[in-house]
């Protein structure tokens, strides 16, 4: 969601900025723009649609400039259009790019109009340019003006600013929206995402909330919210580890699906011993603190929320403690009652999801025992803000639809359940079984990949329908929800998941001869009940696609039974996710959608 890049360099920055935007395309956007602070003038180029369009315009202009800012916009305030695309300017002097949402934009708009400012776009972001311009008239100092302007902003922002008079300089500010500084040789950068510049530098400073930065090609100066110069920790981000090519695959999503055996291996490596989880895998002191955990509160969004829902049974079963699960966007608005010794756990691929971060900040003020994050991006805000953490080590996930993030989150959640159980000396045999199942997961996922041809025999029927139902029971209801989410977000087929037992309470009315019904039928204690529910579908002439194994075979007249590899109790939910990802991917390919960047969606949802 919105990507910012700014550069000050001894070489011309046009290409660097465009390349940076391209590397952030995966975050989701609908328009793009760039401002180049050329010797003689400011050049602003903006276009609706892909960055490649902007690149074409830029190539024809052949601009030479040693500083500039650029942006990919994901529309929030105002439709996707050239006028609403960033950078926004004020009096052809101050230009800004912004990621986030300014909540008090109506109030600021009125006050700026009263001061005589003409506002050209429908965005909240343009107002920032005018505010900086207004305060600069007072102080003649762009940094001071930016600092003053931000005191008027309520909400989240990361901002980069250039001023026409100040060639070779970029200003930046951060509040509740990701922004980092990249350190190069005779050049420095700001960006929302290290991926934008990781091909140029491995050295970064993460800005903290309230920070400002001034970058030139020689220097980076960071100020805190009091305006005092501060040092921020220098981080090294390995360029090779964040490689972002599709390799032999057609799409990033496809690559990410087939990477999962290695990713799961990376999640469990160094965390599991012979027959149990190792101590303190969530950080020093975590095992000791986990002795006191009496319940767990999970918050997350989307796919990450499905991971929490799936894992609940592990916490009940292995740790014998209750679990509460909330949508991050809802949690803090319902005055949650926090009981003593509750562990607060956030789950997030990006570690920057605004709703999850806001929930985490809310939780910090409550009497939780501590905050754990399960996260894929070690440099993320969430990781920094938590008491304990575990990185899922899945590598960069570029496809907007989460795949490897989900299965590695499940592995990490099982590791969390094992850690709490070990700290409390409970259910050692179950822990041993779970550790063994985790180790066998990569091989079982490889087995599941072999089902691709069989899955492709059902994709035509699914892709020619505009609706689909997904059914499961217990943990597999959450896996069915994840399967339905995958299908809907990349193929635009309306897909809903239900616990199979709920079918007769309403959704059965949808079952006719056309709607495909996908069911997960692993051999568990609920399989008999599930099979009876599937009979209800058969009796209405429904088309059933069942993923199961020997103990769950069902005679299917219309549809298909797909035989899954025999899994352990603790790895089956991870393995049953795989065919649903492949199904969604193959169906989306048939429908010809832009499946790495599905319409209207963003990878990193940094606004509330
Ligand atoms: C779906 C998907 C989203 C994310 C959600 C949370 O495929 O990717 O539902 O899971 O936006 O994102 P993170 O995990 O980064 O907090």
XYZ file of C-alpha atoms and ligand atoms in Angstrom:
624
model
C 0.000 0.000 0.000
C 1.555 3.314 -1.112
C 5.300 3.192 -1.611
C 7.610 6.138 -1.033
C 11.137 6.555 -2.276
C 13.381 9.618 -2.144
C 16.988 9.934 -3.259
C 19.860 12.428 -3.066
C 22.824 11.298 -5.113
C 25.904 12.263 -7.094
C 24.302 10.515 -10.086
C 21.007 11.235 -11.814
C 18.185 9.772 -9.688
C 15.345 9.305 -12.219
C 16.083 5.656 -12.929
C 16.761 4.866 -9.251
C 13.375 6.245 -8.292
C 11.502 4.377 -11.022
C 13.284 1.113 -10.199
C 12.456 1.647 -6.514
C 8.787 2.108 -7.365
C 8.856 -1.052 -9.480
C 10.338 -3.017 -6.601
C 7.498 -1.777 -4.399
C 4.767 -2.521 -6.957
C 3.836 -5.653 -5.021
C 2.533 -3.481 -2.181
C -0.453 -2.552 -4.367
C -1.190 0.794 -6.065
C -3.287 2.439 -8.730
C -1.187 5.433 -9.844
C 2.387 6.610 -9.618
C 4.391 9.789 -9.787
C 7.795 11.339 -9.451
C 9.274 14.770 -8.800
C 12.815 15.487 -9.974
C 14.554 18.546 -8.606
C 16.403 19.540 -11.777
C 18.875 22.437 -11.957
C 16.572 24.744 -13.823
C 13.114 23.565 -12.646
C 11.073 20.972 -10.824
C 9.823 18.231 -13.143
C 6.698 16.422 -11.973
C 5.428 13.370 -13.867
C 2.332 11.423 -12.807
C 0.279 8.692 -14.377
C -2.644 6.425 -13.690
C -1.893 2.697 -13.818
C 1.396 0.882 -13.913
C 4.833 2.308 -13.096
C 5.941 1.176 -16.576
C 3.720 3.954 -17.983
C 5.481 6.505 -15.799
C 8.807 5.044 -16.880
C 7.905 5.536 -20.562
C 7.038 9.188 -19.938
C 10.282 9.678 -18.036
C 12.426 8.068 -20.719
C 11.001 10.460 -23.272
C 11.824 13.426 -21.011
C 15.431 12.246 -20.308
C 15.627 14.327 -17.121
C 18.856 14.903 -15.212
C 18.389 15.603 -11.511
C 20.380 14.706 -8.418
C 17.498 14.568 -5.984
C 13.856 13.633 -6.140
C 10.926 11.788 -4.611
C 8.501 9.245 -6.050
C 5.357 7.431 -4.986
C 2.944 4.661 -5.793
C -0.571 5.557 -4.599
C -3.296 3.240 -3.357
C -6.379 5.424 -3.307
C -8.008 6.226 0.013
C -9.157 9.862 -0.256
C -10.183 10.597 -3.832
C -10.455 8.268 -6.815
C -7.391 6.905 -8.620
C -6.558 9.678 -11.100
C -3.607 11.694 -12.358
C -4.700 14.738 -10.304
C -4.841 12.701 -7.115
C -1.534 10.939 -7.774
C 1.487 12.084 -5.726
C 3.771 14.065 -5.569
C 1.559 16.960 -4.527
C 2.890 20.486 -4.654
C 2.368 23.914 -3.224
C 3.275 27.050 -5.241
C 5.741 25.097 -7.363
C 8.077 25.251 -4.388
C 7.305 22.433 -1.939
C 6.512 18.916 -3.214
C 5.602 15.986 -1.012
C 4.761 12.283 -1.156
C 2.766 10.734 1.674
C 1.772 7.312 2.891
C -0.920 7.089 5.571
C -4.157 8.861 6.388
C -4.624 12.353 7.794
C -7.743 12.005 9.917
C -8.373 15.727 10.467
C -8.084 16.562 6.764
C -11.451 18.370 6.583
C -10.446 20.778 9.318
C -7.018 21.432 7.729
C -8.603 21.886 4.301
C -10.942 24.592 5.663
C -8.163 26.373 7.473
C -5.896 26.322 4.396
C -8.720 27.626 2.177
C -9.255 30.453 4.646
C -5.575 31.286 4.295
C -6.029 31.504 0.526
C -4.588 28.155 -0.533
C -6.070 26.546 -3.645
C -6.400 22.820 -3.327
C -6.073 20.938 -6.578
C -6.811 17.335 -5.620
C -9.291 15.407 -3.487
C -6.520 13.918 -1.367
C -5.656 14.450 2.276
C -1.971 14.312 1.271
C -1.903 17.533 -0.770
C -2.732 19.467 2.396
C 0.668 18.535 3.826
C 2.440 20.322 0.966
C 0.453 23.501 1.636
C 1.039 23.291 5.394
C 4.800 23.004 4.853
C 4.652 25.901 2.397
C 2.680 27.988 4.890
C 5.103 27.430 7.758
C 8.109 27.925 5.517
C 6.945 31.435 4.775
C 7.296 32.072 8.544
C 10.671 30.468 9.216
C 12.350 30.229 5.800
C 13.511 26.824 7.021
C 12.041 23.696 5.392
C 12.875 21.347 8.268
C 11.283 23.681 10.823
C 8.277 24.064 8.517
C 7.902 20.303 8.173
C 8.166 19.879 11.944
C 5.507 22.541 12.494
C 3.252 21.131 9.780
C 3.285 17.673 11.333
C 2.077 19.049 14.675
C -1.201 19.786 12.878
C -1.619 16.275 11.515
C -3.720 13.651 13.283
C -3.276 10.173 11.921
C -0.525 8.175 10.313
C 2.081 9.395 7.912
C 5.403 8.847 6.337
C 6.338 11.834 4.233
C 9.165 12.803 1.908
C 9.579 16.417 0.837
C 11.658 18.336 -1.672
C 11.952 22.087 -1.978
C 12.680 23.663 -5.372
C 15.388 25.939 -3.998
C 17.204 23.175 -2.169
C 18.700 20.991 -4.884
C 20.206 17.720 -3.661
C 18.190 17.569 -0.442
C 15.256 15.411 0.688
C 13.376 15.814 3.981
C 11.388 13.042 5.630
C 9.050 12.481 8.578
C 7.556 9.383 10.096
C 4.581 8.739 12.377
C 2.909 5.302 12.538
C 3.742 4.459 8.940
C 6.924 2.688 7.816
C 9.909 4.722 6.602
C 13.609 4.019 6.607
C 16.803 5.670 5.492
C 19.204 3.837 3.168
C 22.900 4.681 3.270
C 24.771 4.489 -0.033
C 28.126 5.648 -1.369
C 27.802 9.297 -2.374
C 24.053 8.836 -2.186
C 21.377 8.365 0.448
C 17.734 7.393 0.333
C 14.432 7.258 2.149
C 11.946 4.499 1.395
C 8.871 2.797 2.794
C 10.351 -0.592 2.171
C 13.973 -1.812 2.134
C 13.136 -3.792 -1.014
C 13.015 -0.510 -2.942
C 16.762 0.034 -2.526
C 18.193 -3.252 -1.372
C 19.797 -3.652 -4.807
C 21.835 -0.488 -4.072
C 22.622 -0.660 -0.370
C 22.468 -3.076 2.546
C 22.827 -0.372 5.204
C 19.738 1.165 6.768
C 18.479 3.207 9.674
C 14.891 2.507 10.729
C 13.187 5.777 11.600
C 11.080 5.766 14.760
C 7.687 7.381 15.248
C 8.144 11.137 15.554
C 11.492 11.132 13.703
C 12.532 13.516 10.938
C 15.447 13.070 8.554
C 17.362 15.308 6.201
C 19.312 13.525 3.513
C 21.881 14.778 1.045
C 24.303 12.735 -1.020
C 26.987 13.135 1.671
C 24.993 12.997 4.848
C 21.971 11.792 6.796
C 20.815 13.675 9.885
C 17.993 12.254 11.995
C 16.018 14.311 14.518
C 13.568 13.073 17.141
C 10.190 14.690 17.757
C 11.784 17.292 20.022
C 14.046 18.318 17.136
C 17.148 16.877 18.781
C 19.703 15.106 16.586
C 19.653 11.376 17.369
C 21.539 8.278 16.278
C 19.368 5.397 15.133
C 20.708 1.865 15.055
C 22.300 0.887 11.736
C 20.855 -2.321 10.314
C 22.244 -4.563 7.634
C 19.652 -6.074 5.325
C 21.012 -8.825 3.157
C 20.270 -8.042 -0.491
C 20.598 -11.677 -1.571
C 18.155 -12.842 1.098
C 15.591 -10.366 -0.128
C 15.977 -11.277 -3.816
C 12.773 -10.546 -5.628
C 12.873 -12.361 -8.943
C 10.264 -14.839 -10.121
C 12.903 -17.218 -11.405
C 11.344 -19.976 -13.496
C 7.821 -19.194 -12.269
C 5.073 -17.241 -14.021
C 4.047 -15.381 -10.889
C 5.496 -14.565 -7.483
C 2.534 -16.338 -5.916
C 3.384 -19.538 -7.755
C 7.022 -19.278 -6.671
C 5.970 -18.626 -3.092
C 3.643 -21.644 -3.030
C 6.440 -23.945 -4.182
C 8.986 -22.443 -1.763
C 6.980 -23.598 1.243
C 8.923 -26.750 2.149
C 12.117 -24.668 2.479
C 10.312 -21.863 4.266
C 8.837 -24.204 6.885
C 12.332 -25.661 7.294
C 13.608 -22.136 7.980
C 10.852 -21.493 10.510
C 11.635 -24.575 12.581
C 15.434 -24.662 12.198
C 17.243 -23.710 15.376
C 13.984 -23.789 17.302
C 13.274 -27.499 17.694
C 15.527 -29.973 19.511
C 15.380 -33.790 19.269
C 11.945 -34.155 20.776
C 10.956 -30.754 22.038
C 11.096 -27.053 21.408
C 14.307 -25.280 22.518
C 14.231 -22.766 25.361
C 13.817 -19.036 24.862
C 13.093 -19.183 21.130
C 10.931 -16.078 21.575
C 13.810 -14.159 23.159
C 15.771 -14.147 26.352
C 13.604 -14.797 29.396
C 10.571 -15.837 27.367
C 10.511 -19.439 28.606
C 10.537 -18.289 32.211
C 7.805 -15.715 31.629
C 5.640 -18.231 29.748
C 5.308 -20.236 33.002
C 2.668 -17.732 34.095
C 0.585 -17.637 30.918
C -3.026 -18.530 31.733
C -4.639 -17.476 28.453
C -3.740 -16.009 25.092
C -5.301 -13.110 23.191
C -4.574 -13.145 19.448
C -5.134 -10.203 17.143
C -4.408 -10.146 13.428
C -6.011 -9.416 10.065
C -6.961 -11.498 7.027
C -4.836 -14.533 6.419
C -2.867 -13.951 9.620
C -6.149 -14.041 11.540
C -6.959 -17.392 9.928
C -3.636 -18.671 11.250
C -4.672 -17.715 14.805
C -8.072 -19.365 14.397
C -6.481 -22.552 13.128
C -3.960 -22.633 15.961
C -6.466 -22.151 18.766
C -6.904 -25.912 19.160
C -3.152 -26.372 19.721
C -3.216 -23.958 22.656
C -6.281 -25.637 24.137
C -4.911 -29.087 23.504
C -1.179 -28.810 24.256
C -1.165 -25.895 26.740
C -4.659 -26.428 28.204
C -5.309 -22.703 28.232
C -8.123 -20.685 26.632
C -7.565 -18.510 23.576
C -9.358 -15.368 22.506
C -9.119 -14.216 18.917
C -10.038 -10.820 17.510
C -9.956 -8.961 14.244
C -7.272 -6.347 14.880
C -9.603 -3.698 13.451
C -12.282 -4.538 16.047
C -10.308 -5.454 19.144
C -9.558 -2.032 20.579
C -13.023 -0.643 19.995
C -14.798 -3.039 22.333
C -13.122 -2.333 25.685
C -11.697 -5.838 25.997
C -11.585 -7.227 29.526
C -8.017 -8.331 30.179
C -7.716 -11.068 32.784
C -4.489 -11.558 34.740
C -1.673 -13.465 33.056
C -2.980 -13.083 29.534
C -0.372 -13.130 26.787
C -1.086 -10.800 23.870
C -0.007 -12.188 20.498
C 0.012 -10.364 17.168
C 0.507 -12.240 13.914
C 1.532 -10.397 10.768
C 3.495 -11.106 7.630
C 4.533 -7.492 7.105
C 4.673 -6.365 10.718
C 3.341 -3.007 9.481
C -0.417 -3.619 9.231
C -1.950 -0.472 10.710
C -4.858 -2.186 12.484
C -2.627 -4.806 14.080
C -0.085 -2.187 15.144
C -2.817 -0.028 16.637
C -4.128 -3.047 18.566
C -0.601 -3.734 19.795
C -0.211 -0.150 20.979
C -3.556 -0.378 22.739
C -2.495 -3.638 24.404
C 0.674 -1.999 25.718
C -1.497 0.163 27.953
C -3.414 -2.839 29.292
C -2.235 -5.271 31.952
C -1.085 -8.039 29.627
C 1.641 -10.372 30.809
C 3.620 -9.454 27.715
C 3.411 -8.978 23.961
C 4.568 -11.577 21.463
C 4.794 -10.976 17.715
C 4.882 -13.626 15.040
C 6.169 -11.763 12.054
C 8.019 -12.267 8.763
C 9.867 -8.962 8.532
C 12.584 -8.574 11.172
C 12.941 -4.827 10.570
C 9.220 -4.177 11.021
C 7.637 -1.894 13.591
C 5.723 -4.785 15.132
C 8.907 -6.723 15.787
C 10.466 -3.688 17.439
C 7.451 -2.922 19.585
C 7.035 -6.417 21.083
C 8.495 -7.935 24.246
C 9.070 -11.275 22.572
C 9.032 -12.323 18.938
C 9.660 -15.076 16.490
C 10.413 -14.474 12.831
C 8.783 -16.851 10.416
C 11.820 -16.683 8.082
C 9.690 -17.207 4.976
C 11.687 -14.667 2.927
C 10.034 -11.737 1.164
C 6.453 -12.445 0.157
C 5.712 -10.428 -2.960
C 2.413 -11.918 -4.217
C -0.399 -9.954 -2.606
C -2.148 -13.193 -1.629
C -0.365 -14.666 1.386
C 0.756 -18.255 0.949
C 4.096 -19.058 2.549
C 3.430 -16.436 5.216
C 0.372 -18.421 6.338
C 1.940 -21.863 6.564
C 5.041 -20.535 8.327
C 2.810 -18.637 10.754
C 1.099 -21.940 11.563
C 4.493 -23.539 12.210
C 5.503 -20.598 14.433
C 2.188 -20.753 16.306
C 2.738 -24.437 17.004
C 6.216 -23.534 18.295
C 4.597 -20.936 20.584
C 2.145 -23.540 21.895
C 5.046 -25.927 22.525
C 7.050 -23.230 24.324
C 4.199 -22.348 26.682
C 3.460 -26.019 27.304
C 7.131 -26.755 28.002
C 7.427 -23.804 30.389
C 4.406 -25.148 32.255
C 5.578 -28.737 32.065
C 2.414 -30.003 30.411
C 1.754 -32.759 27.869
C 5.304 -33.784 27.065
C 4.164 -36.655 24.826
C 2.019 -34.317 22.734
C 4.973 -31.943 22.412
C 7.163 -34.767 21.206
C 4.562 -35.766 18.614
C 4.081 -32.157 17.497
C 7.846 -31.627 17.127
C 8.106 -34.772 15.018
C 5.112 -33.740 12.874
C 6.647 -30.314 12.320
C 9.855 -31.905 11.071
C 7.933 -34.063 8.614
C 5.941 -31.132 7.233
C 8.278 -30.089 4.363
C 8.249 -33.629 2.922
C 4.463 -33.843 3.175
C 4.074 -30.470 1.450
C 6.227 -31.820 -1.402
C 3.834 -34.807 -1.614
C 0.882 -32.414 -1.767
C 2.488 -30.566 -4.719
C 2.094 -33.792 -6.711
C -1.680 -33.269 -6.648
C -1.420 -30.361 -9.076
C -2.517 -32.375 -12.142
C -5.511 -33.788 -10.321
C -6.427 -30.335 -9.063
C -6.280 -29.091 -12.635
C -9.046 -31.519 -13.585
C -11.476 -29.511 -11.408
C -10.299 -25.960 -12.069
C -12.358 -25.507 -15.260
C -15.610 -26.073 -13.452
C -14.663 -23.817 -10.561
C -13.402 -21.023 -12.817
C -16.623 -21.018 -14.826
C -18.733 -20.344 -11.715
C -18.995 -17.034 -9.914
C -19.555 -18.632 -6.512
C -18.030 -21.398 -4.439
C -18.580 -22.852 -0.985
C -15.799 -24.185 1.216
C -16.527 -26.533 4.103
C -14.504 -27.913 6.979
C -14.875 -28.716 10.663
C -12.698 -27.841 13.640
C -9.335 -26.474 12.551
C -10.223 -27.239 8.960
C -13.008 -24.681 9.009
C -10.288 -22.037 9.400
C -8.267 -23.677 6.633
C -11.436 -23.623 4.483
C -11.782 -19.895 5.270
C -8.217 -19.350 4.124
C -8.908 -21.369 0.934
C -12.016 -19.282 0.219
C -10.097 -16.040 0.832
C -7.352 -17.132 -1.591
C -9.880 -17.964 -4.296
C -11.873 -14.750 -3.910
C -8.930 -12.356 -3.775
C -7.106 -13.568 -6.858
C -9.875 -14.972 -9.085
C -12.699 -12.608 -7.986
C -14.991 -15.608 -7.505
C -17.298 -15.113 -4.550
C -16.208 -17.839 -2.160
C -17.474 -18.390 1.384
C -16.426 -20.887 4.012
C -18.664 -22.470 6.617
C -18.206 -25.003 9.368
C -19.853 -27.989 7.648
C -22.315 -28.374 10.539
C -23.676 -24.875 9.829
C -24.703 -25.790 6.310
C -28.241 -26.763 7.206
C -28.690 -23.538 9.186
C -28.772 -21.408 6.052
C -26.074 -21.820 3.403
C -27.598 -25.097 2.161
C -30.117 -22.872 0.371
C -27.296 -21.923 -2.018
C -26.561 -25.506 -3.017
C -27.853 -26.404 -6.451
C -26.449 -28.266 -9.432
C -23.983 -25.563 -10.329
C -22.238 -24.245 -7.233
C -18.936 -26.029 -6.530
C -18.561 -27.163 -2.912
C -14.975 -27.740 -1.766
C -14.628 -29.781 1.432
C -11.689 -30.680 3.650
C -12.030 -34.141 5.128
C -8.875 -35.155 6.975
C -9.065 -38.303 9.052
C -9.783 -36.782 12.451
C -12.350 -37.189 15.179
C -14.842 -35.030 13.263
C -14.641 -36.816 9.937
C -17.794 -38.929 10.394
C -19.808 -35.811 11.168
C -18.316 -34.002 8.195
C -19.177 -36.863 5.846
C -22.819 -36.711 6.991
C -22.837 -32.975 6.219
C -21.499 -33.699 2.753
C -24.385 -36.132 2.194
C -26.670 -33.108 2.593
C -24.881 -31.508 -0.363
C -25.067 -34.703 -2.451
C -28.779 -35.052 -1.747
C -29.316 -31.603 -3.360
C -27.393 -32.533 -6.499
C -24.394 -30.407 -5.437
C -20.925 -30.794 -6.985
C -18.435 -31.891 -4.337
C -14.652 -31.576 -4.450
C -13.328 -33.352 -1.385
C -9.731 -33.371 -0.156
C -9.328 -36.290 2.230
C -7.745 -39.685 2.673
C -8.522 -43.348 3.089
C -10.667 -42.992 6.212
C -12.697 -40.189 4.737
C -13.554 -41.583 1.326
C -17.018 -40.725 0.226
C -18.739 -41.920 -2.882
C -19.022 -38.907 -5.137
C -21.295 -38.950 -8.176
C -20.742 -35.342 -9.148
C -17.329 -33.868 -8.431
C -14.102 -35.508 -7.327
C -12.340 -36.992 -4.328
C -8.655 -36.020 -4.139
C -6.517 -38.251 -1.991
C -4.198 -36.315 0.316
C -0.906 -37.585 1.728
C -1.281 -39.232 5.133
C -0.418 -36.527 7.657
C 0.163 -36.299 11.385
C -2.389 -34.577 13.617
C -0.184 -31.511 14.002
C 0.921 -30.984 10.421
C -2.299 -31.865 8.601
C -3.726 -28.302 8.754
C -0.542 -26.976 7.120
C -0.531 -29.675 4.443
C -4.274 -29.309 3.682
C -3.661 -25.617 2.944
C -1.452 -26.470 -0.027
C -4.058 -27.868 -2.477
C -6.325 -24.905 -1.741
C -3.528 -22.482 -2.637
C -2.810 -24.421 -5.836
C -6.523 -24.513 -6.650
C -6.896 -20.738 -6.213
C -3.738 -20.084 -8.221
C -4.709 -22.348 -11.133
C -8.279 -21.011 -11.255
C -6.996 -17.419 -11.298
C -4.626 -18.325 -14.148
C -7.598 -19.677 -16.124
C -9.536 -16.479 -15.459
C -6.535 -14.423 -16.534
C -6.471 -12.064 -13.555
C -3.495 -9.987 -12.433
C -2.967 -12.432 -9.621
C 0.216 -11.042 -8.081
C -1.463 -7.652 -7.789
C -5.208 -8.296 -7.633
C -7.474 -5.323 -8.148
C -8.140 -3.035 -5.177
C -5.765 -4.883 -2.851
C -2.487 -3.883 -1.243
C 0.187 -6.084 0.228
C 1.039 -4.062 3.268
C -2.088 -2.388 4.629
C -0.605 0.595 6.384
C -3.837 2.550 6.818
C -6.641 1.810 9.244
C -4.615 -12.295 2.143
C -3.695 -11.350 2.738
C -4.219 -10.387 3.743
C -3.200 -10.201 4.868
C -3.667 -9.109 5.832
C -2.724 -8.971 7.013
O -3.973 -13.137 1.256
O -2.550 -11.330 2.417
O -5.463 -10.789 4.246
O -3.063 -11.414 5.532
O -3.738 -7.885 5.156
O -1.436 -8.666 6.615
P -0.200 -8.921 7.567
O -0.078 -10.392 7.765
O 0.973 -8.347 6.837
O -0.495 -8.214 8.852
